[in-house]
Amino acid sequence: IPDRRAAVKEPPRKEERPAITGAFLTYTKYKQESQDQRHKEEAIAEWIGRTALPPRTVEDVGFIKMMETIDKRLTVPKKTKITNLVEKMYLAEKEKFKHRLSMARKITIGLDIWTKKGLTASFLAAIAALVEESKEEWGIPKEKIITIITDNGSNMVAAFHCNAEEDSSSEEENLQDSDEEGEEDERYETLERRTPCVVHTLQLVVNMIQKELTINRLLGKVRQLVKLFRKSSVATKRLLQQCGLILIKD
C-alpha cells in the first residue's frame, strides 16, 4: 500500500562556508626577506655544509617534499642560494678561527699529504710553497710556530730540510742585530722546525721488527695458534673460562 502521507519538506540548506579552522589551514608562503624564511634557509645551508652534501640536494624532489611537509610556508631555496650561504658561513667561521689563532702565543702545525701509487711528479717545492701560503692565508706569523709535525716521508723531510737551512741562516743574521732576547723565545728558536710524527715513527719501528726472521717466524706460529682457536668454538669457550679473554688476530 503506497504511503499517502505528505512528505516532510526539509528546510533549504544554506550555502556551505568554510569553518574558522579551515580558514587557518590556508597557507601563505613566507616573504623572501622575512626572518623566518632567512633562518630556515641558513639552517638548510648549515646542514649542507656540515654533511658535505652537494648543494643540488635542495632541488631533489624528495627533499622538497620533506621540507614542504615540515613547513608548508617555506619556499625551498635553490642550489645557487645555498652555495652562496655556505660560502658566507665558511668565511665567517674562518674569521673566527683566524682570531683564535691570532690570540695564541705559540702554534704547532700538523701536516699530512695524500699519496698515490704510480705518482711520478715531484711536489717538494709545492709542499713547502703551500705551507707558506697557508700560513699567510690564516695569518700565522713565522715566529709563533714551534714546530711542524709531519710523517717521515722523504718528500716531507726534503721539503722542510731546505726551509730549516734557510731559517738557520736568517736567524744567525737576526741574532747579530738583536742583543736582548727572552729565555722563552730563545728556547723556541732553538727547536727544529720539523718534528717527525711519533705514531708514524713507532709504526716504522714495528715494520722493521717484523722484517726480522726470528720474530717473523714467532709471529707466524702465534697466528696459527690463534687460527686454531678461532676455528673451534669449544676451544674458545674453554679459553674464555680459563682466563676470561678471547684471542684476536692482528
Coordinates of C-alpha atoms in Angstrom, one line a residue:
I1 CA 0.0 0.0 0.0
P2 CA 1.6 3.2 -1.0
D3 CA 2.3 5.7 1.7
R4 CA 0.0 8.6 1.1
R5 CA 1.3 10.7 3.9
A6 CA 2.6 14.1 2.9
A7 CA 6.3 14.1 2.6
V8 CA 8.0 16.2 5.2
K9 CA 9.8 19.0 3.4
E10 CA 13.3 19.6 4.6
P11 CA 14.3 23.2 5.1
P12 CA 16.5 24.6 2.3
R13 CA 20.2 24.1 3.0
K14 CA 22.3 27.2 3.5
E15 CA 25.3 27.7 1.3
E16 CA 28.2 25.9 2.9
R17 CA 31.0 28.1 4.1
P18 CA 34.5 27.1 5.3
A19 CA 34.8 26.8 9.0
I20 CA 37.1 29.0 11.0
T21 CA 39.6 26.2 11.5
G22 CA 39.6 25.7 7.7
A23 CA 40.5 29.3 7.2
F24 CA 43.6 28.9 9.3
L25 CA 44.7 25.9 7.2
T26 CA 45.2 28.1 4.1
Y27 CA 49.0 28.7 3.9
T28 CA 50.8 31.7 2.6
K29 CA 54.4 31.5 1.8
Y30 CA 57.0 33.4 3.8
K31 CA 58.2 36.6 2.2
Q32 CA 61.7 36.1 0.8
E33 CA 63.1 38.8 3.1
S34 CA 61.3 37.6 6.2
Q35 CA 63.2 36.4 9.2
D36 CA 61.6 33.0 9.3
Q37 CA 62.5 32.3 5.6
R38 CA 66.0 33.5 6.2
H39 CA 66.6 31.5 9.3
K40 CA 65.3 28.3 7.7
E41 CA 67.5 28.9 4.6
E42 CA 70.5 29.3 6.8
A43 CA 69.7 26.1 8.7
I44 CA 69.5 24.2 5.4
A45 CA 72.8 25.7 4.3
E46 CA 74.5 24.8 7.6
W47 CA 73.2 21.2 7.2
I48 CA 74.5 21.0 3.7
G49 CA 77.9 22.3 4.8
R50 CA 78.3 20.0 7.8
T51 CA 77.2 16.9 5.9
A52 CA 79.3 17.8 2.8
L53 CA 76.3 17.0 0.6
P54 CA 76.1 18.7 -2.8
P55 CA 74.1 21.9 -2.9
R56 CA 71.9 20.4 -5.6
T57 CA 70.4 18.2 -2.8
V58 CA 67.9 21.0 -2.1
E59 CA 66.4 20.6 -5.6
D60 CA 65.8 16.9 -5.1
V61 CA 62.1 16.0 -5.3
G62 CA 62.2 14.0 -2.1
F63 CA 64.0 16.9 -0.2
I64 CA 61.4 19.4 -1.4
K65 CA 58.5 17.2 -0.4
M66 CA 60.1 16.7 3.1
M67 CA 60.6 20.4 3.7
E68 CA 57.1 21.2 2.5
T69 CA 55.7 18.6 4.8
I70 CA 57.6 20.1 7.7
D71 CA 56.7 23.7 6.9
K72 CA 54.3 24.5 4.0
R73 CA 55.0 28.2 4.2
L74 CA 58.7 27.7 3.4
T75 CA 60.0 28.3 -0.1
V76 CA 62.8 25.8 -0.6
P77 CA 65.8 27.7 -1.8
K78 CA 67.7 26.8 -5.0
K79 CA 71.2 25.4 -5.1
T80 CA 72.7 28.7 -6.1
K81 CA 71.4 30.4 -3.0
I82 CA 72.5 27.6 -0.8
T83 CA 76.0 27.7 -2.3
N84 CA 76.3 31.4 -1.6
L85 CA 75.1 30.9 2.0
V86 CA 77.6 28.0 2.6
E87 CA 80.4 30.2 1.3
K88 CA 79.3 33.1 3.5
M89 CA 79.2 30.8 6.6
Y90 CA 82.6 29.4 5.7
L91 CA 84.1 32.9 5.6
A92 CA 82.5 33.8 8.9
E93 CA 83.8 30.7 10.6
K94 CA 87.2 31.2 9.0
E95 CA 87.5 34.7 10.5
K96 CA 86.6 33.3 14.0
F97 CA 89.4 30.7 13.7
K98 CA 91.9 33.4 12.4
H99 CA 91.0 35.4 15.5
R100 CA 91.7 32.5 17.8
L101 CA 95.0 31.8 16.1
S102 CA 96.0 35.4 16.5
M103 CA 95.3 35.1 20.2
A104 CA 97.5 32.0 20.6
R105 CA 101.1 32.5 21.9
K106 CA 102.6 29.6 20.1
I107 CA 101.3 27.2 17.4
T108 CA 102.1 23.7 16.3
I109 CA 101.2 22.6 12.8
G110 CA 100.3 19.1 11.9
L111 CA 100.7 18.2 8.2
D112 CA 99.8 15.2 6.2
I113 CA 99.5 14.8 2.4
W114 CA 97.9 12.1 0.4
T115 CA 100.0 9.8 -1.8
K116 CA 99.1 7.8 -4.9
K117 CA 100.7 4.7 -6.3
G118 CA 102.5 5.4 -9.6
L119 CA 102.8 9.1 -8.9
T120 CA 105.9 10.2 -10.8
A121 CA 105.7 14.0 -10.4
S122 CA 107.8 15.7 -7.6
F123 CA 106.0 18.1 -5.3
L124 CA 108.8 19.0 -2.9
A125 CA 108.6 22.7 -3.9
A126 CA 104.8 22.6 -3.9
I127 CA 104.7 21.3 -0.4
A128 CA 106.9 24.0 1.0
A129 CA 105.1 26.7 -1.0
L130 CA 101.6 25.5 0.1
V131 CA 102.7 25.5 3.7
E132 CA 103.9 29.1 3.4
E133 CA 100.7 30.1 1.5
S134 CA 98.5 28.5 4.2
K135 CA 100.4 30.3 7.0
E136 CA 99.8 33.6 5.2
E137 CA 96.2 32.8 4.5
W138 CA 95.4 32.1 8.1
G139 CA 97.5 34.9 9.5
I140 CA 100.1 32.8 11.3
P141 CA 103.4 34.6 11.7
K142 CA 106.5 32.6 11.4
E143 CA 107.7 33.4 14.9
K144 CA 104.6 31.8 16.5
I145 CA 105.3 28.4 15.0
I146 CA 107.0 26.0 17.5
T147 CA 107.3 23.1 15.0
I148 CA 105.6 21.4 12.1
I149 CA 104.7 17.7 12.7
T150 CA 104.9 15.5 9.6
D151 CA 105.4 11.9 8.7
N152 CA 108.8 10.5 7.8
G153 CA 108.3 10.5 4.1
S154 CA 111.3 11.6 2.1
N155 CA 109.2 14.4 0.5
M156 CA 108.4 15.9 3.8
V157 CA 112.0 15.6 5.1
A158 CA 113.4 17.1 2.0
A159 CA 110.8 20.0 1.8
F160 CA 111.4 21.1 5.4
H161 CA 115.1 20.4 5.4
C162 CA 115.5 23.2 2.8
N163 CA 113.4 25.5 4.9
A164 CA 115.4 24.7 8.0
E165 CA 118.7 25.6 6.3
E166 CA 117.2 28.9 5.1
D167 CA 115.8 29.6 8.6
S168 CA 119.1 28.9 10.3
S169 CA 120.9 31.4 8.0
S170 CA 118.3 34.1 8.6
E171 CA 118.3 33.5 12.3
E172 CA 122.1 34.0 12.5
E173 CA 121.7 37.4 10.8
N174 CA 118.9 38.4 13.2
L175 CA 120.9 37.4 16.2
Q176 CA 123.7 39.7 15.2
D177 CA 121.3 42.6 15.1
S178 CA 119.4 41.9 18.3
D179 CA 121.0 41.6 21.7
E180 CA 118.0 41.2 24.0
E181 CA 116.0 38.0 23.7
G182 CA 113.8 36.4 26.3
E183 CA 114.6 32.9 27.6
E184 CA 111.3 31.5 26.3
D185 CA 111.8 33.0 22.8
E186 CA 115.4 31.6 22.7
R187 CA 114.1 28.1 23.7
Y188 CA 111.6 28.2 20.9
E189 CA 114.0 29.5 18.4
T190 CA 116.4 26.5 19.0
L191 CA 113.7 24.0 18.3
E192 CA 113.7 22.2 15.0
R193 CA 111.1 23.5 12.5
R194 CA 110.1 19.9 11.6
T195 CA 109.2 17.2 14.1
P196 CA 108.5 13.6 13.0
C197 CA 105.2 12.1 14.0
V198 CA 105.6 9.8 17.0
V199 CA 102.8 7.4 15.9
H200 CA 104.3 7.1 12.4
T201 CA 107.8 6.6 13.8
L202 CA 106.5 3.8 16.0
Q203 CA 104.8 2.2 13.1
L204 CA 108.1 2.2 11.2
V205 CA 109.8 0.5 14.1
V206 CA 107.1 -2.1 14.2
N207 CA 107.6 -2.7 10.4
M208 CA 111.3 -3.1 10.9
I209 CA 110.8 -5.6 13.8
Q210 CA 108.5 -7.7 11.6
K211 CA 111.2 -8.0 9.0
E212 CA 113.5 -9.9 11.4
L213 CA 113.4 -13.6 10.5
T214 CA 113.2 -14.9 14.1
I215 CA 110.4 -12.5 15.1
N216 CA 108.6 -13.2 11.8
R217 CA 108.7 -17.0 12.5
L218 CA 107.4 -16.4 16.0
L219 CA 104.6 -14.3 14.8
G220 CA 103.7 -17.0 12.2
K221 CA 103.4 -19.6 15.0
V222 CA 101.2 -17.3 17.1
R223 CA 98.9 -16.6 14.2
Q224 CA 98.5 -20.3 13.5
L225 CA 97.6 -20.9 17.2
V226 CA 95.0 -18.1 17.1
K227 CA 93.6 -19.6 13.8
L228 CA 93.1 -22.9 15.5
F229 CA 91.2 -21.4 18.4
R230 CA 89.0 -19.3 16.2
K231 CA 88.0 -22.4 14.2
S232 CA 86.9 -24.2 17.4
S233 CA 84.1 -22.8 19.4
V234 CA 84.8 -25.4 22.2
A235 CA 88.4 -24.2 22.5
T236 CA 87.4 -20.6 22.5
K237 CA 84.8 -21.3 25.2
R238 CA 87.4 -23.1 27.3
L239 CA 89.9 -20.3 26.9
L240 CA 87.3 -17.8 27.9
Q241 CA 86.6 -19.8 31.1
Q242 CA 90.2 -20.1 32.0
C243 CA 91.4 -16.6 31.5
G244 CA 88.3 -14.5 30.6
L245 CA 89.8 -13.4 27.3
I246 CA 89.5 -14.4 23.7
L247 CA 92.2 -14.4 21.0
I248 CA 92.2 -11.8 18.3
K249 CA 94.1 -11.6 15.0
D250 CA 96.5 -8.8 14.3

